Structures are given as structure tokens and as C-alpha cells.
Tab-separated table of C-alpha atoms in Angstrom:
chain	number	residue	atom	x	y	z
P	2	MET	CA	-0.031	-0.019	0.079
P	3	ALA	CA	1.726	3.447	-1.589
P	4	ALA	CA	0.360	5.755	1.196
P	5	LYS	CA	3.171	8.599	0.570
P	6	ALA	CA	4.693	10.256	-2.327
P	7	PRO	CA	8.351	10.826	-2.693
P	8	LYS	CA	9.868	13.641	-0.913
P	9	THR	CA	10.854	15.311	-3.838
P	10	VAL	CA	8.631	16.010	-6.696
P	11	SER	CA	9.355	17.409	-9.956
P	12	LYS	CA	8.031	20.561	-11.341
P	13	GLU	CA	6.685	18.533	-14.383
P	14	VAL	CA	4.874	16.179	-12.212
P	15	VAL	CA	3.301	18.928	-10.021
P	16	GLU	CA	2.284	20.639	-12.935
P	17	LYS	CA	0.636	17.704	-14.996
P	18	ALA	CA	-1.517	16.763	-11.517
P	19	VAL	CA	-2.482	20.787	-11.272
P	20	GLU	CA	-3.685	20.640	-14.951
P	21	ASN	CA	-5.491	17.247	-14.612
P	22	THR	CA	-7.403	18.904	-11.343
P	23	ALA	CA	-10.402	20.423	-12.767
P	24	TYR	CA	-11.960	22.376	-9.662
P	25	HIS	CA	-14.969	21.680	-8.245
P	26	PHE	CA	-15.222	20.969	-4.499
P	27	PRO	CA	-14.062	17.089	-4.421
P	28	GLU	CA	-16.109	14.358	-3.776
P	29	LEU	CA	-15.781	11.466	-1.397
P	30	LYS	CA	-14.643	9.439	-4.147
P	31	GLU	CA	-12.461	11.588	-5.586
P	32	MET	CA	-10.829	12.477	-2.206
P	33	LEU	CA	-10.585	8.399	-1.821
P	34	GLU	CA	-9.084	8.138	-5.324
P	35	ALA	CA	-6.467	10.882	-4.425
P	36	GLY	CA	-5.155	8.918	-1.227
P	37	VAL	CA	-6.910	11.829	0.855
P	38	HIS	CA	-7.553	9.188	3.398
P	39	PHE	CA	-3.753	7.543	4.142
P	40	GLY	CA	-2.451	9.069	7.385
P	41	HIS	CA	1.149	8.069	8.755
P	42	SER	CA	1.939	4.592	10.246
P	43	VAL	CA	0.811	3.932	13.718
P	44	LYS	CA	4.176	4.100	15.252
P	45	ARG	CA	4.559	8.004	14.113
P	46	ARG	CA	0.865	8.233	15.462
P	47	ASN	CA	-0.421	11.370	17.174
P	48	PRO	CA	-2.747	10.752	19.635
P	49	ARG	CA	-4.789	14.355	19.480
P	50	MET	CA	-5.790	13.242	15.673
P	51	ASP	CA	-7.219	9.940	16.547
P	52	GLU	CA	-10.825	11.376	16.324
P	53	TYR	CA	-10.316	11.671	12.841
P	54	VAL	CA	-8.862	8.245	12.495
P	55	TYR	CA	-11.685	5.648	11.077
P	56	ALA	CA	-8.880	2.370	11.114
P	57	VAL	CA	-5.712	1.070	10.783
P	58	LYS	CA	-4.513	-1.168	7.990
P	59	ASN	CA	-1.298	-2.679	7.619
P	60	GLY	CA	-0.073	-0.397	10.157
P	61	VAL	CA	-1.168	2.671	8.682
P	62	GLN	CA	-3.775	5.130	10.072
P	63	ILE	CA	-6.887	5.590	7.876
P	64	PHE	CA	-8.677	9.269	8.190
P	65	ASP	CA	-12.329	8.946	8.383
P	66	LEU	CA	-13.149	10.745	4.972
P	67	ILE	CA	-16.708	11.878	5.912
P	68	LYS	CA	-14.724	13.641	8.604
P	69	THR	CA	-12.188	15.076	6.483
P	70	HIS	CA	-15.011	16.266	3.932
P	71	GLU	CA	-16.518	18.005	6.589
P	72	LYS	CA	-13.732	19.657	8.001
P	73	LEU	CA	-12.542	20.828	4.459
P	74	LYS	CA	-16.045	22.435	3.650
P	75	GLU	CA	-15.574	24.135	7.296
P	76	ALA	CA	-12.160	25.429	6.332
P	77	CYS	CA	-13.095	26.770	2.918
P	78	ASP	CA	-16.240	28.262	4.091
P	79	TYR	CA	-14.144	30.126	7.038
P	80	LEU	CA	-11.441	31.217	4.612
P	81	LYS	CA	-13.911	32.184	1.836
P	82	GLU	CA	-15.963	34.291	5.115
P	83	THR	CA	-12.782	35.825	6.056
P	84	VAL	CA	-11.618	37.138	2.683
P	85	ALA	CA	-15.188	38.297	1.507
P	86	LYS	CA	-15.029	40.627	4.791
P	87	GLY	CA	-11.780	42.001	3.588
P	88	GLY	CA	-9.448	40.043	5.412
P	89	SER	CA	-5.956	38.792	4.094
P	90	VAL	CA	-4.894	34.939	4.284
P	91	LEU	CA	-1.088	33.786	3.826
P	92	LEU	CA	-0.453	30.422	1.912
P	93	VAL	CA	2.299	28.582	3.369
P	94	GLY	CA	3.879	25.276	2.286
P	95	SER	CA	7.381	24.422	1.443
P	96	LYS	CA	7.452	20.780	1.276
P	97	GLY	CA	7.917	19.350	-2.172
P	98	GLN	CA	4.580	18.347	-2.980
P	99	ALA	CA	3.160	21.370	-1.892
P	100	ALA	CA	5.349	24.501	-2.921
P	101	PRO	CA	4.781	24.597	-6.529
P	102	THR	CA	0.927	24.313	-5.945
P	103	ILE	CA	0.935	26.933	-3.394
P	104	LYS	CA	3.044	29.471	-5.276
P	105	ALA	CA	1.210	28.745	-8.664
P	106	GLU	CA	-2.198	29.055	-6.887
P	107	ALA	CA	-1.157	31.895	-4.797
P	108	GLU	CA	0.145	33.880	-8.060
P	109	ARG	CA	-3.044	32.974	-9.926
P	110	ILE	CA	-5.536	34.483	-7.254
P	111	GLY	CA	-2.860	37.323	-6.363
P	112	VAL	CA	-2.447	36.242	-2.395
P	113	PRO	CA	0.952	36.598	-0.647
P	114	TYR	CA	2.654	33.370	-0.358
P	115	ILE	CA	5.507	31.771	1.362
P	116	SER	CA	6.665	28.267	-0.794
P	117	THR	CA	10.614	28.073	0.493
P	118	ARG	CA	12.034	28.566	3.978
P	119	TRP	CA	9.926	30.895	6.359
P	120	ILE	CA	11.215	34.288	7.018
P	121	GLY	CA	12.094	34.101	10.832
P	122	GLY	CA	10.526	36.942	12.290
P	123	LEU	CA	8.159	37.707	9.743
P	124	PHE	CA	5.277	38.101	12.160
P	125	THR	CA	6.956	38.419	15.502
P	126	ASN	CA	9.420	41.218	14.050
P	127	TRP	CA	7.072	42.337	11.495
P	128	GLU	CA	7.528	46.241	11.227
P	129	MET	CA	11.328	45.782	10.893
P	130	LEU	CA	10.993	42.812	8.148
P	131	LYS	CA	8.487	45.171	6.293
P	132	GLY	CA	10.859	47.388	5.487
P	133	ARG	CA	12.779	44.867	3.520
P	134	VAL	CA	9.625	44.144	1.669
P	135	ASN	CA	9.304	47.728	1.219
P	136	ARG	CA	12.970	47.959	-0.263
P	137	LEU	CA	12.379	44.896	-2.586
P	138	ILE	CA	9.132	46.603	-3.783
P	139	ASP	CA	11.326	50.265	-4.433
P	140	MET	CA	13.723	48.337	-6.164
P	141	ARG	CA	11.654	46.433	-8.697
P	142	LYS	CA	9.787	49.873	-9.539
P	143	ALA	CA	13.215	51.548	-10.137
P	144	PHE	CA	14.605	48.642	-12.633
P	145	GLU	CA	11.221	49.247	-14.157
P	146	THR	CA	11.585	52.422	-14.518
P	147	GLY	CA	14.965	52.983	-15.579
P	148	ALA	CA	15.873	55.109	-12.516
P	149	TYR	CA	18.935	52.902	-11.982
P	150	SER	CA	20.292	53.727	-15.214
P	151	LYS	CA	22.280	56.858	-13.915
P	152	TYR	CA	24.398	54.303	-11.936
P	153	THR	CA	27.615	52.607	-13.779
P	154	LYS	CA	27.208	49.441	-14.815
P	155	LYS	CA	28.795	47.693	-11.883
P	156	GLU	CA	26.809	49.637	-9.534
P	157	GLN	CA	23.574	48.476	-11.193
P	158	VAL	CA	24.933	44.586	-10.988
P	159	VAL	CA	25.322	44.893	-7.294
P	160	LEU	CA	21.862	46.445	-6.673
P	161	LYS	CA	20.277	43.781	-9.378
P	162	LYS	CA	22.113	41.246	-7.022
P	163	GLU	CA	20.530	42.701	-3.743
P	164	MET	CA	17.165	42.781	-5.190
P	165	ASP	CA	17.371	39.225	-6.678
P	166	ARG	CA	18.468	38.190	-3.069
P	167	LEU	CA	15.250	40.384	-1.503
P	168	ASP	CA	13.006	38.709	-3.881
P	169	ARG	CA	13.906	35.037	-3.192
P	170	MET	CA	13.360	35.861	0.629
P	171	TYR	CA	10.299	38.332	0.394
P	172	GLY	CA	9.031	37.711	-3.067
P	173	GLY	CA	6.098	35.915	-2.215
P	174	VAL	CA	4.705	38.640	0.480
P	175	VAL	CA	4.997	41.575	-1.377
P	176	THR	CA	1.265	41.916	-1.384
P	177	LEU	CA	0.873	41.769	2.111
P	178	LYS	CA	0.152	45.354	3.727
P	179	GLU	CA	-0.070	44.257	7.589
P	180	LEU	CA	-0.044	40.609	9.233
P	181	PRO	CA	-2.665	38.318	7.574
P	182	LYS	CA	-6.126	37.906	9.403
P	183	VAL	CA	-5.707	33.952	8.543
P	184	ILE	CA	-2.537	31.874	8.041
P	185	PHE	CA	-3.124	28.411	5.597
P	186	ILE	CA	-0.484	25.957	6.420
P	187	VAL	CA	0.494	22.599	4.682
P	188	ASP	CA	1.695	20.301	7.342
P	189	PRO	CA	2.443	22.092	10.389
P	190	THR	CA	4.920	19.462	11.680
P	191	ARG	CA	7.333	20.733	9.170
P	192	GLU	CA	6.221	24.542	9.592
P	193	THR	CA	7.120	24.723	13.092
P	194	THR	CA	8.304	28.243	12.912
P	195	SER	CA	5.412	29.724	11.258
P	196	LEU	CA	2.918	27.984	13.319
P	197	HIS	CA	4.621	29.379	16.385
P	198	GLU	CA	4.849	32.687	15.470
P	199	SER	CA	1.269	32.674	14.080
P	200	LEU	CA	0.392	31.472	17.791
P	201	LEU	CA	2.099	34.123	19.520
P	202	ARG	CA	0.731	37.139	17.597
P	203	GLU	CA	-2.937	35.139	17.975
P	204	ILE	CA	-3.404	35.037	14.022
P	205	PRO	CA	-6.048	32.052	13.300
P	206	ILE	CA	-4.648	28.820	11.865
P	207	VAL	CA	-5.935	26.860	8.990
P	208	ALA	CA	-3.987	23.648	8.467
P	209	ILE	CA	-3.889	20.558	6.476
P	210	CYS	CA	-2.772	17.741	9.250
P	211	ASP	CA	-1.407	14.500	8.895
P	212	SER	CA	-1.786	11.312	11.403
P	213	ASN	CA	1.409	12.309	13.168
P	214	CYS	CA	0.217	16.497	13.720
P	215	ASN	CA	-0.443	18.035	17.129
P	216	PRO	CA	-3.710	20.186	16.147
P	217	ASP	CA	-3.730	21.798	19.388
P	218	GLY	CA	-3.883	25.699	18.564
P	219	ILE	CA	-5.187	25.136	15.227
P	220	THR	CA	-8.387	26.869	14.529
P	221	LYS	CA	-9.533	24.853	11.580
P	222	VAL	CA	-8.098	21.389	10.980
P	223	ILE	CA	-7.847	19.671	8.028
P	224	PRO	CA	-7.153	15.649	8.733
P	225	ALA	CA	-5.819	14.674	5.719
P	226	ASN	CA	-2.891	12.795	3.811
P	227	ASP	CA	-0.169	15.729	3.782
P	228	ASP	CA	2.256	13.861	1.534
P	229	ALA	CA	0.515	12.345	-1.260
P	230	LEU	CA	1.072	14.778	-4.499
P	231	LYS	CA	-2.878	14.367	-5.505
P	232	SER	CA	-4.008	14.708	-2.368
P	233	VAL	CA	-1.858	18.049	-1.661
P	234	VAL	CA	-3.060	19.230	-5.020
P	235	MET	CA	-6.661	18.414	-4.454
P	236	LEU	CA	-6.766	20.034	-1.170
P	237	VAL	CA	-4.902	23.286	-1.671
P	238	THR	CA	-7.006	23.649	-4.980
P	239	ALA	CA	-10.155	23.565	-3.036
P	240	VAL	CA	-8.518	25.826	-0.308
P	241	THR	CA	-7.487	28.713	-2.967
P	242	HIS	CA	-10.849	28.577	-4.861
P	243	ALA	CA	-12.973	29.347	-1.722
P	244	ILE	CA	-10.124	32.284	-1.236
P	245	GLU	CA	-10.718	33.413	-4.630
P	246	GLU	CA	-14.708	33.291	-4.327
P	247	GLY	CA	-14.097	35.346	-0.867
P	248	LEU	CA	-11.883	38.154	-2.865
P	249	GLN	CA	-15.095	38.288	-5.728
P	250	LEU	CA	-17.581	38.695	-2.949
P	251	ALA	CA	-15.289	41.571	-1.482
P	252	LYS	CA	-14.864	43.305	-4.927
P	253	ARG	CA	-18.738	43.058	-5.215
P	254	ASN	CA	-19.085	44.410	-1.713
P	255	ALA	CA	-16.805	47.109	-1.843
């Protein structure tokens, strides 16, 4: 029973999976086919997730898909309502199965995201880091308008290297004008720093939690396989389309 996908997934495989996932809110059968129900082995079990587990087969915990479907719907409705009221959502997922989809979907709907390493202090030291984000925005504008043409070629190369470095670190959060109202995390057992900072700043958390996860402090738990590529793509796509619907409602209500 192959419950998990490889830890590293090629860009081509991810793009094909996303392309083949025509969006509509997933049905139970589709979730089953995507392997959403596979948890971790019993050896890695976190007892706080037991309420979402239906059975154990061949040493692997199996999620109750009815509960998963229900919790996914609750999470999507919560995100849609938050965004419709003008709240922002930050998408976070740096593992190989999640990062390309998080980045692609966030850019598609125009919301902030982190698909690489979490920026330490993003929430807890927001005011200082916001200055670096603004520096990136200013540098992008300067290059686009030709404002740096007055510098020597050597100086322009140095400035370009600085901008590229800032872009790698902060490029996904340039649209984040203030701390988000909600953060969405794929695999909080991996994204421990983002989880910790969110809790410290009392920012509500929506997260895809596998059976090895500690759900304490998470506002909306989506109990599901956070390793299999098809599962992650399906769940992230459902979440981002709910956010997109919220954005459309916010625009109409503006």
C-alpha cells in the first residue's frame, strides 16, 4: 500500500497534477482516489488526531473521509468568509509536494505566500521586516522605470544582486500590507516556526494535518494526507478556490 508520495517531486509532475485537477469541491470518491485518507504509520501516530481516524490497515492509519470532507468544507467556508470581509490570507507550504502548487495558486489569485523557507520573525518582528519588503518593492519599481540607469554598470549589477536576494526571501509577501487575518499551512509539523509565530501573534490557523500532527491551537483542522501529491493538490486547490470566491465577493461588496 503506497500511502505516501516521494519527498521530492519534479516541477513537471506537479504541473501535470494541477492541470489534471479541474476544480470543483472534491467528492468523497475523488478524495479516496487521490489518497487523501492515508495517514502515517501507527508508530508516528499523534493521539490528538485519533478522533479523525477511522481504522488502521497494515499498520497505516486511515482517516475517516466523511470527517475530512466535512472539515475541508468548514475550512473553505471560514476562509471564504474571512476574505469576503476584507481579511487577507497567507499561504504557506515549503515541502516538495506543496510548494509549486502553493506558489502557482497564490500567484493565480493574487494572494501572499511562502513556498520556500519561512522568514524568521515575519510575524513577531513584522515592522522591521516590512521595511525590507518595501525595499524590494522600491527596487523593482526603480529597475522597471529605469531609475537606476544613472549608476555605473558595476553598481547596477550590485543593485540587481541585492534585489534578487530580496526577491528570493520576500517575493511572495510583497502584497502583504499588514499581518494576515488567517494563515493557511500545509503540514504544520514541518512549518513549526510559522505555526509558533502565528500562535504568538494570535493569528488564526487553517492547516492540513496528517495523523502525526499536533492540532492544538489550530483553528480549522483539515485531517488528511499531506504527503501524497494528488492529495495535496486537491486540498490546496479547494482552499484557494474558496479564497478566490471570497475575493470576488469582497470586490462586489466594495
